[in-house]
Amino acid sequence: QKEVEQDPGPLSVPEGAIVSLNCTYSNSAFQYFMWYRQYSRKGPELLMYTYSSGNKEDGRFTAQVDKSSKYISLFIRDSQPSDSATYLCAVLPRQAGTALIFGKGTTLSVSS
Amino acid sequence: DGGITQSPKYLFRKEGQNVTLSCEQNLNHDAMYWYRQDPGQGLRLIYYSQIVNDFQKGDIAEGYSVSREKKESFPLTVTSAQKNPTAFYLCASSQDSNQPQHFGDGTRLSIL
């Protein structure tokens, strides 16, 4: 079983829709959780960063972590064509000196 | 502006040739990373360095080498031993290994 599983999509929605992106992870030692957005031919850009269960909101974006279920989500409200990108979840173990573990990314397309 | 600069943006390698990808950061970050991204594979860790003059192999280090002589620089050499080097290479840095990573805009390497 891979450490981080993410549905690759593609996911297509109309403008204004609520988007839900999800990842599951296998190791309860993971402590930090992140979401990155990657546009074509660009590097990933950090969107959200959290280390606790619950919700964290930033504008139209909400990150949700459920450590009991080992499930992380990113919700995008009022989606825009500019949100069309690949979204990567990432987890970081509690152990110091280790590196991020990424999901494979979900490709999102928002049509106007 | 603070950030991570990768150069060149595009690079072509001939058979049997070593090539070096540049990564420079002015964020004063201690940790730096190299990833390889292939379609459908997500980001795979090649090497990472938590401090100057020290680095560790990631999941796919074979055929690659790195150095970390200065805090702001972490060049990656793709050697002739890497038989399938065509990919998008991403460099990242973080304040330390427990902080989110910030990425450059990548170098696309192709075989001539």
XYZ file of C-alpha atoms in Angstrom:
224
model
C 0.000 0.000 0.000
C 1.384 3.377 -1.006
C 1.873 5.840 1.829
C -0.281 8.545 0.238
C -3.119 7.790 -2.185
C -4.723 10.441 -4.348
C -7.246 10.021 -7.145
C -5.561 11.412 -10.299
C -8.823 12.493 -11.927
C -9.176 14.327 -14.210
C -11.942 16.235 -12.488
C -14.042 18.635 -14.586
C -16.493 21.102 -13.036
C -18.386 24.220 -14.175
C -17.409 27.647 -12.900
C -18.877 28.366 -9.474
C -18.984 24.726 -8.355
C -17.662 23.471 -5.031
C -14.696 21.173 -5.566
C -13.603 18.440 -3.170
C -10.125 16.941 -3.510
C -9.087 14.054 -1.282
C -6.124 12.005 -0.121
C -5.712 9.075 2.227
C -2.527 8.123 4.031
C -1.428 4.937 5.707
C 0.946 5.951 8.525
C -0.429 7.503 11.708
C 3.033 9.010 12.362
C 2.413 11.668 9.730
C 2.111 14.981 11.513
C 2.054 17.776 8.937
C -0.294 18.051 5.979
C -0.051 20.297 2.964
C -1.767 21.080 -0.301
C 0.097 22.391 -3.319
C -1.231 23.746 -6.620
C 0.776 23.212 -9.802
C 0.090 24.953 -13.091
C 1.378 23.409 -16.292
C 5.161 23.761 -16.737
C 5.510 25.448 -13.329
C 6.686 24.361 -9.891
C 4.171 23.490 -7.150
C 2.918 26.415 -5.058
C 2.033 25.944 -1.394
C -1.690 26.528 -0.785
C -2.396 25.225 2.708
C -0.373 23.876 5.631
C -1.777 22.328 8.795
C -0.655 19.986 11.526
C -3.849 19.257 13.435
C -7.192 17.626 12.853
C -9.993 19.964 11.857
C -10.483 22.696 9.308
C -8.281 25.536 8.156
C -9.731 28.199 5.902
C -8.013 30.671 3.582
C -10.315 32.608 1.289
C -12.089 30.187 -1.034
C -9.935 27.264 0.136
C -10.553 24.999 3.139
C -8.196 22.223 4.196
C -9.637 19.456 6.347
C -7.698 16.796 8.239
C -9.217 13.746 9.933
C -6.387 11.924 11.674
C -8.647 9.168 13.001
C -9.576 8.210 9.426
C -6.194 9.203 7.926
C -8.022 11.382 5.425
C -7.214 14.875 4.170
C -9.346 17.078 1.928
C -9.171 20.373 0.113
C -12.408 22.206 -0.685
C -12.556 25.002 -3.221
C -15.645 27.226 -3.104
C -16.904 29.257 -6.069
C -14.369 27.608 -8.365
C -12.864 29.744 -11.134
C -11.200 28.853 -14.461
C -7.945 30.083 -12.902
C -8.227 27.195 -10.414
C -7.590 24.760 -13.281
C -4.368 23.031 -12.248
C -2.996 19.885 -10.648
C -3.435 19.705 -6.877
C -0.941 17.707 -4.827
C -1.387 16.615 -1.244
C 1.725 16.062 0.872
C 2.423 14.654 4.314
C 5.421 14.923 6.618
C 6.318 12.386 9.299
C 6.871 13.436 12.882
C 10.439 12.108 12.700
C 12.946 14.886 12.141
C 15.179 14.808 9.103
C 12.711 13.216 6.716
C 11.224 14.643 3.553
C 7.686 15.276 2.325
C 5.737 12.407 0.802
C 3.512 13.514 -2.068
C 0.367 12.107 -3.574
C 0.401 11.784 -7.352
C -1.851 14.805 -7.846
C -5.406 15.416 -9.079
C -5.897 17.367 -12.289
C -8.782 19.848 -12.062
C -10.424 21.663 -14.960
C -12.943 24.456 -14.308
C -14.929 25.522 -17.357
C -16.477 28.964 -17.796
C 12.290 39.085 -4.343
C 13.047 35.977 -2.290
C 12.719 32.710 -4.078
C 14.229 29.692 -5.754
C 15.832 29.978 -9.173
C 16.365 26.959 -11.378
C 18.353 27.110 -14.587
C 18.245 26.403 -17.383
C 14.511 26.109 -18.054
C 15.159 23.572 -20.841
C 18.166 21.295 -21.216
C 19.152 18.695 -23.777
C 21.524 15.830 -23.099
C 23.484 13.774 -25.571
C 24.134 10.080 -25.021
C 26.980 9.496 -22.554
C 27.005 13.074 -21.362
C 26.735 14.390 -17.813
C 24.664 17.528 -17.324
C 24.267 19.773 -14.284
C 21.071 21.507 -13.239
C 21.402 24.647 -11.153
C 19.314 25.538 -8.093
C 19.854 28.725 -6.092
C 17.763 30.070 -3.208
C 17.891 33.394 -1.374
C 15.396 32.442 1.337
C 18.137 31.564 3.852
C 16.683 28.058 4.083
C 18.752 25.256 5.596
C 17.139 22.347 3.733
C 17.093 21.797 -0.017
C 15.621 19.023 -2.188
C 15.604 17.642 -5.710
C 12.568 15.887 -7.208
C 11.863 14.263 -10.500
C 8.336 14.509 -11.951
C 7.100 12.174 -14.674
C 3.538 12.080 -16.062
C 1.328 9.957 -13.822
C 4.139 9.357 -11.298
C 3.930 12.380 -9.047
C 7.053 13.818 -7.406
C 9.836 11.401 -6.553
C 12.666 12.448 -4.250
C 16.181 12.182 -5.687
C 18.379 13.780 -3.001
C 17.947 16.139 -0.092
C 20.250 18.172 2.114
C 19.449 19.441 5.584
C 22.661 21.414 6.026
C 25.737 22.528 4.131
C 28.194 19.740 3.271
C 25.658 17.027 4.061
C 23.065 15.275 1.875
C 21.051 12.061 1.801
C 19.794 9.834 -0.981
C 16.109 9.852 -1.721
C 14.018 7.148 -3.369
C 15.609 7.331 -6.837
C 19.205 8.518 -6.360
C 20.841 6.082 -8.803
C 22.410 7.910 -11.756
C 22.374 11.283 -9.997
C 24.842 13.197 -7.822
C 24.653 16.406 -5.795
C 26.841 18.764 -3.787
C 26.053 21.306 -1.095
C 29.080 23.520 -0.692
C 27.078 26.681 -0.041
C 23.818 27.196 1.830
C 22.125 28.862 -1.126
C 23.156 26.366 -3.819
C 22.295 22.700 -4.449
C 23.260 21.619 -7.988
C 22.139 18.277 -9.396
C 24.235 16.320 -11.908
C 22.463 13.826 -14.123
C 25.158 11.325 -15.059
C 25.410 9.050 -18.080
C 24.481 6.186 -15.728
C 20.902 7.541 -15.621
C 19.414 5.696 -18.587
C 16.044 7.433 -18.618
C 16.746 11.064 -17.732
C 13.895 12.688 -19.671
C 11.727 14.345 -17.007
C 10.791 17.591 -15.283
C 13.223 18.307 -12.426
C 12.110 20.379 -9.465
C 14.237 21.933 -6.749
C 12.740 22.940 -3.391
C 13.868 24.425 -0.107
C 12.482 24.728 3.419
C 13.523 26.487 6.583
C 14.148 23.081 8.110
C 12.932 19.559 7.399
C 9.743 20.103 9.464
C 8.577 23.127 7.461
C 6.711 23.323 4.129
C 8.831 23.251 1.005
C 8.885 26.017 -1.593
C 9.616 25.132 -5.184
C 11.399 26.591 -8.169
C 9.835 26.527 -11.639
C 11.734 23.463 -12.788
C 14.090 22.336 -15.534
C 12.826 20.146 -18.354
C 15.524 17.704 -19.465
C 15.316 15.861 -22.768
C 17.539 13.446 -24.676
C 18.944 14.524 -28.042
